[in-house]
Short mmCIF file of C-alpha atoms and ligand atoms in Angstrom, two decimals:
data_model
loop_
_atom_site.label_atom_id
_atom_site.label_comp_id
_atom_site.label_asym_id
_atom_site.label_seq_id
_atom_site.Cartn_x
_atom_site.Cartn_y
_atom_site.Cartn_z
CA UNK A 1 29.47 38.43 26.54
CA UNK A 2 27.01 40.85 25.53
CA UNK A 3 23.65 40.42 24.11
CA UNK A 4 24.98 41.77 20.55
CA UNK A 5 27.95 39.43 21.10
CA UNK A 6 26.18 36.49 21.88
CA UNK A 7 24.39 36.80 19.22
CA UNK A 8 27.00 37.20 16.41
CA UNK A 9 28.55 34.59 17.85
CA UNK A 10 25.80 32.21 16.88
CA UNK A 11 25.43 33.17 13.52
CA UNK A 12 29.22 33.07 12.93
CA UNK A 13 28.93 29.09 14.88
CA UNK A 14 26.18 28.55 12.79
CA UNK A 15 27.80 29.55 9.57
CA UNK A 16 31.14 27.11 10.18
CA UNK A 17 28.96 24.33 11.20
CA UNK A 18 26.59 25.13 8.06
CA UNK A 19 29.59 24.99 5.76
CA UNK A 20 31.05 21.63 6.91
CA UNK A 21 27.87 19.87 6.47
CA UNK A 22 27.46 21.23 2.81
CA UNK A 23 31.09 20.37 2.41
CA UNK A 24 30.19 16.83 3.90
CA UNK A 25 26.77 16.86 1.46
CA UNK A 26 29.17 17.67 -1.49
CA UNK A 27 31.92 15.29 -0.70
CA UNK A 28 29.18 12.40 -0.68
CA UNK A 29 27.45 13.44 -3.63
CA UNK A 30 30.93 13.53 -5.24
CA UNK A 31 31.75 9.96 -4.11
CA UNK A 32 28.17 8.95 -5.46
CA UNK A 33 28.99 10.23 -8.80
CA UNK A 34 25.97 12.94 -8.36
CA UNK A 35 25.93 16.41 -8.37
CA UNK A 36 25.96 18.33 -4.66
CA UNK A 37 22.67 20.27 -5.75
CA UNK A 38 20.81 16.61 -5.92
CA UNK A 39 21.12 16.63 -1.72
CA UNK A 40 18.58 19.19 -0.16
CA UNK A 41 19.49 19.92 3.18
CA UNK A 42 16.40 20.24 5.64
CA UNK A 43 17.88 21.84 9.05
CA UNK A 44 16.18 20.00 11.59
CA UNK A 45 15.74 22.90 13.91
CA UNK A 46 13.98 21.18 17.14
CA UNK A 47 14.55 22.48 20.62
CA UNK A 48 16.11 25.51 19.23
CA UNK A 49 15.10 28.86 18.97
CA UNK A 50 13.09 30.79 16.04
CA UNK A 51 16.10 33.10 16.24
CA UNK A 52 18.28 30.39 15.52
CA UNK A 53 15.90 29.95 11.97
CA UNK A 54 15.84 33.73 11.13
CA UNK A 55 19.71 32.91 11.48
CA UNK A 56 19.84 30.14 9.00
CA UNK A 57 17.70 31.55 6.54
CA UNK A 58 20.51 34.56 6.39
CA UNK A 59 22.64 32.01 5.88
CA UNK A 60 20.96 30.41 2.74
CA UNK A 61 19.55 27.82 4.12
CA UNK A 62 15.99 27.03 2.50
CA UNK A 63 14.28 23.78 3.89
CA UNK A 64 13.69 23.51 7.71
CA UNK A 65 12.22 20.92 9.65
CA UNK A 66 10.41 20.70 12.75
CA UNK A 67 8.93 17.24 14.66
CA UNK A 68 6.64 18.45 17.25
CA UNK A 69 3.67 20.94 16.00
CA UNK A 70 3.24 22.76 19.13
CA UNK A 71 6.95 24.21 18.96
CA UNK A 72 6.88 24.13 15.23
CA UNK A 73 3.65 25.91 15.33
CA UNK A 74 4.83 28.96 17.60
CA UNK A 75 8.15 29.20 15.20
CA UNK A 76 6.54 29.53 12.24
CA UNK A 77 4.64 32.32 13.46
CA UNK A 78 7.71 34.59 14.25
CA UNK A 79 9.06 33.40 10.93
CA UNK A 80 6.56 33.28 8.48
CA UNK A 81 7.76 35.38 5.97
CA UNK A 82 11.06 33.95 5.62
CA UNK A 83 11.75 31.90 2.19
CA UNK A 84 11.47 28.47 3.93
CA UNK A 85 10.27 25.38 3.22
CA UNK A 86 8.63 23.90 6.47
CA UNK A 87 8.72 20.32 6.87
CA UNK A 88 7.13 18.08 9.64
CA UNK A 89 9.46 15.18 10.24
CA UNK A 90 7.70 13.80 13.73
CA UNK A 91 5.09 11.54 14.81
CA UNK A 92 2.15 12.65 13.74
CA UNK A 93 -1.28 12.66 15.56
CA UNK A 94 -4.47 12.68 13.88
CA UNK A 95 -5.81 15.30 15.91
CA UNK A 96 -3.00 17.47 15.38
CA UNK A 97 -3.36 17.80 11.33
CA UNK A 98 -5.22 20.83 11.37
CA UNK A 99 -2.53 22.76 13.10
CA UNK A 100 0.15 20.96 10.70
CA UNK A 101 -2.36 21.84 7.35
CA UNK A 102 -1.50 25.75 8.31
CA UNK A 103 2.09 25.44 8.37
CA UNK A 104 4.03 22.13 6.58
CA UNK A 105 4.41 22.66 3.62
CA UNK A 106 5.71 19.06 3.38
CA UNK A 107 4.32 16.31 6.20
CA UNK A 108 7.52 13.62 5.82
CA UNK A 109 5.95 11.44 8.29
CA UNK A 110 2.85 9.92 7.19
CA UNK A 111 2.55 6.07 7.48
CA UNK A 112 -0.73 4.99 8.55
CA UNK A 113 -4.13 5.32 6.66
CA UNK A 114 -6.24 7.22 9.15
CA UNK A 115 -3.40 10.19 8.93
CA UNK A 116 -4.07 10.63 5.14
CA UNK A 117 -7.75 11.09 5.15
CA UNK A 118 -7.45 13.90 8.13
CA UNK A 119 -4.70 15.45 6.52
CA UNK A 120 -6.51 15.57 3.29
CA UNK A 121 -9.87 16.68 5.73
CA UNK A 122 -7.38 19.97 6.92
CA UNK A 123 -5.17 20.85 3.71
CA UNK A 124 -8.72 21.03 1.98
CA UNK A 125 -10.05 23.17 5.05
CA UNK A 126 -7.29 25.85 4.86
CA UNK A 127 -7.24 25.33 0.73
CA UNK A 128 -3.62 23.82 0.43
CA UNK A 129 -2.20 21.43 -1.22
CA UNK A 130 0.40 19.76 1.07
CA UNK A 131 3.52 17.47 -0.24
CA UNK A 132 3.50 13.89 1.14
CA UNK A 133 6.45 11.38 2.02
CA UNK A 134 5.91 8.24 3.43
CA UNK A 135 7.37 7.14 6.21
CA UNK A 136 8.94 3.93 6.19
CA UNK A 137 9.68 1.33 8.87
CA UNK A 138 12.42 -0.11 7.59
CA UNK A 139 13.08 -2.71 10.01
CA UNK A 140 9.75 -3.77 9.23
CA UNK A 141 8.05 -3.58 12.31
CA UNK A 142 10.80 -5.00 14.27
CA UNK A 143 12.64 -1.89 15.29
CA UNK A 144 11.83 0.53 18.83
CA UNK A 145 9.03 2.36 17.83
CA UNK A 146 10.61 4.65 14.92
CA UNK A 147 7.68 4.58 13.24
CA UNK A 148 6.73 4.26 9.14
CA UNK A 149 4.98 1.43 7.34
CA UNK A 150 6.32 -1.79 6.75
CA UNK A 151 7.13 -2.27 3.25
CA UNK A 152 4.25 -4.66 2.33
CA UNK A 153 1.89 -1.79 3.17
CA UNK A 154 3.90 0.98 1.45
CA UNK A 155 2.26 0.53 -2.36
CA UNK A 156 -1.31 0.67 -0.27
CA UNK A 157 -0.74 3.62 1.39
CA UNK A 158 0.47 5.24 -1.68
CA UNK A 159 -2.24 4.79 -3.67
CA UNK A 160 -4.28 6.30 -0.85
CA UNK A 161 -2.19 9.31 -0.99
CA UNK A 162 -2.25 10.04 -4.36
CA UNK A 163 -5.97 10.00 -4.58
CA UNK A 164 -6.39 13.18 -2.69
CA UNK A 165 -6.88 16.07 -4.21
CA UNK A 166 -4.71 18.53 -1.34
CA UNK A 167 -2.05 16.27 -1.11
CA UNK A 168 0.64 15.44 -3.34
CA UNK A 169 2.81 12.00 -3.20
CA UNK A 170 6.94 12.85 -3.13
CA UNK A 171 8.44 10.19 -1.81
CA UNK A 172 9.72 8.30 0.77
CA UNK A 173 11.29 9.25 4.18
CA UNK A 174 13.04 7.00 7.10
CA UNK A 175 15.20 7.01 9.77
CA UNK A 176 17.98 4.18 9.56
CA UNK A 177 17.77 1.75 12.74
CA UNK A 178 19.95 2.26 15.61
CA UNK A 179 22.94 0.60 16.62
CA UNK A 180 23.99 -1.26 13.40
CA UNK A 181 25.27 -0.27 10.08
CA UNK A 182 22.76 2.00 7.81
CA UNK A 183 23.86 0.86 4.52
CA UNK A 184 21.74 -2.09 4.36
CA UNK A 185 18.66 0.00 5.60
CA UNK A 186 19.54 2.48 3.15
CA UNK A 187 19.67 -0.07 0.40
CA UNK A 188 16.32 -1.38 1.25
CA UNK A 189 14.52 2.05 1.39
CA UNK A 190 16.37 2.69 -2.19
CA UNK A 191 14.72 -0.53 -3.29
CA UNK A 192 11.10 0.87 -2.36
CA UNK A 193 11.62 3.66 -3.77
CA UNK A 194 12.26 2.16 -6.54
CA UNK A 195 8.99 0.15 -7.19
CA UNK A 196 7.23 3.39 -5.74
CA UNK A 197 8.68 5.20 -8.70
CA UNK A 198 7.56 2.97 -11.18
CA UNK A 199 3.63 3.62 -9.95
CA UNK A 200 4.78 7.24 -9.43
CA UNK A 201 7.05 8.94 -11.52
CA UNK A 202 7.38 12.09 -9.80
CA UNK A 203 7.92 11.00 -6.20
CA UNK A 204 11.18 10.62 -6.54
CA UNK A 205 12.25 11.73 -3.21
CA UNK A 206 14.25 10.08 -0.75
CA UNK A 207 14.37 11.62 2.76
CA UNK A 208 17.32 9.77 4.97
CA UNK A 209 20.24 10.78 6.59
CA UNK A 210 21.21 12.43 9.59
CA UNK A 211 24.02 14.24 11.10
CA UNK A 212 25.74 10.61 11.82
CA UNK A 213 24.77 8.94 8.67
CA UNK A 214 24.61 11.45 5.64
CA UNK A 215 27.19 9.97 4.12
CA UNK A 216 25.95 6.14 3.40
CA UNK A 217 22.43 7.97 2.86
CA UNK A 218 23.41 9.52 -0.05
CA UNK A 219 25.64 6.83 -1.45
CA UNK A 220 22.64 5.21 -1.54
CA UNK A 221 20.46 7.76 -3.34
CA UNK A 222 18.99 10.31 -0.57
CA UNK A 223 17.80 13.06 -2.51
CA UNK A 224 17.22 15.00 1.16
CA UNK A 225 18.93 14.93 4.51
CA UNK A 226 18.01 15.82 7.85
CA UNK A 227 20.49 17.32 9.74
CA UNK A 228 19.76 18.82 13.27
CA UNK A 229 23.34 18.02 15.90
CA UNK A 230 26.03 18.58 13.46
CA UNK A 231 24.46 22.27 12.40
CA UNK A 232 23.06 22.98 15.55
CA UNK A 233 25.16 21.95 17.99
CA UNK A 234 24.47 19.66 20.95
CA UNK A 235 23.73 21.36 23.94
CA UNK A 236 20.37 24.18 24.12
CA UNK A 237 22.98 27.39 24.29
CA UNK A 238 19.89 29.46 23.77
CA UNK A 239 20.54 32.85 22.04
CA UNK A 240 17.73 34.74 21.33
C1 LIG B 301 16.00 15.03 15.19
C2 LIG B 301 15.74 14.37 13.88
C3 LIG B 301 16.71 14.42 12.85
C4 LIG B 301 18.06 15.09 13.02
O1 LIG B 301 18.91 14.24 13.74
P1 LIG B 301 20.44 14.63 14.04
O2 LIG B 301 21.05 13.33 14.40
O3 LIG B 301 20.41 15.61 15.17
O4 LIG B 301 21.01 15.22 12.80
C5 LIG B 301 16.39 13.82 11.65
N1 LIG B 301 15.20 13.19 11.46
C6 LIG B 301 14.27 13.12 12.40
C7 LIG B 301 12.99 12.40 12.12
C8 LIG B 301 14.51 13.71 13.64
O5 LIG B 301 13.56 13.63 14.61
#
């Protein structure tokens, strides 16, 4: 193939992939008795290239997300004036906040205390105001390393949150355990979200699901999904 070719052939893989995971967003919502505009997709867009985003954006997508801020970083550079939504979905270190303050416009990953006050320390510095989920371990501390908060520090952590001026509480993200059914996680992140929402009114949203699992994630109330294999493919075919 040619370079041109290559690359149409992308976008046009791209596109089919992109419109059986809003058919497979829409078919849940259905099922769940909720319109398909209540799921926003995030296209979890690790390990591929920036073209690949300048791609999606053609392609309507809005919401992107990115877990590793030196990669994320260098993206959003060559697409920065694209009408996305950037969110940071990784592990986050403390001393890589600044970098994230410049970019996220929603950090989906916070779950300990010292990660609040430094993001707070660099959305302030670049005069921001960045949205917040909380990331939940929902096998309460039992699971491989996932990450989040455990439940019993969740209300905590919230509070902390929404005292900062440059930050802004949504909701609550996870990632369901591996290598057993979801639903129950699901159920138990719904609950949470629940009691968060009765502190909070307006951080209503509920970040779960993955290309394997959108389904039960929105049965169970996801208001977002991440979905990175099942748009992207699975191997690095790297068009540029
Ligand atoms: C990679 C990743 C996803 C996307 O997972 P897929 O199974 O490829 O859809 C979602 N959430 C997080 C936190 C991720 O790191």
């Amino acid at each position: 193939m040619t370079g041109q070719d290559a690359q149409d052939a992308r976008l046009e893989s791209l596109r089919a992939n992109l419109a059986r995971v809003r058919e497979r967003i829409a078919q849940a919502a259905l099922a769940a008795g909720r319109p398909a505009d209540s799921v926003t997709l995030v296209a979890v867009t690790k390990n591929w290239p920036a073209a690949d985003i300048g791609r999606l954006s053609q392609l309507g997508v809005r919401d992107v997300g990115e877990n590793r801020d030196q990669e994320a970083a260098a993206k959003y550079d060559q697409c920065r004036d694209l009408p996305l939504t950037w969110h940071f979905i990784g592990q986050l270190q403390r001393n890589k906040a600044a970098s994230v303050a410049r970019y996220a416009d929603v950090v989906q990953s916070i779950d300990r205390s010292p990660l609040v006050a430094a993001l707070q320390r660099a959305a302030l510095r670049v005069g921001r105001v960045l949205g917040v989920c909380l990331q939940v371990d929902l096998e309460d501390g039992t699971g491989a390393g996932r990450g989040g908060v455990p439940g019993a520090g969740l209300m905590d952590l919230a509070v902390q949150v929404a005292d900062q001026p440059n930050l802004r509480l949504l909701g609550l993200m996870a990632v369901a355990p591996l290598g057993v059914a979801p639903q129950p996680a699901f159920a138990r992140l719904a609950e949470l979200s629940g009691q968060l929402v009765e502190r909070f009114p307006g951080a209503t949203v509920i970040s779960a699901g993955m290309s394997s699992d959108l389904g039960p994630a929105i049965a169970a109330g996801a208001t977002h999904v991440r979905i990175g294999t099942a748009l992207m493919g699975t191997r690095a075919a790297q068009v540029t």
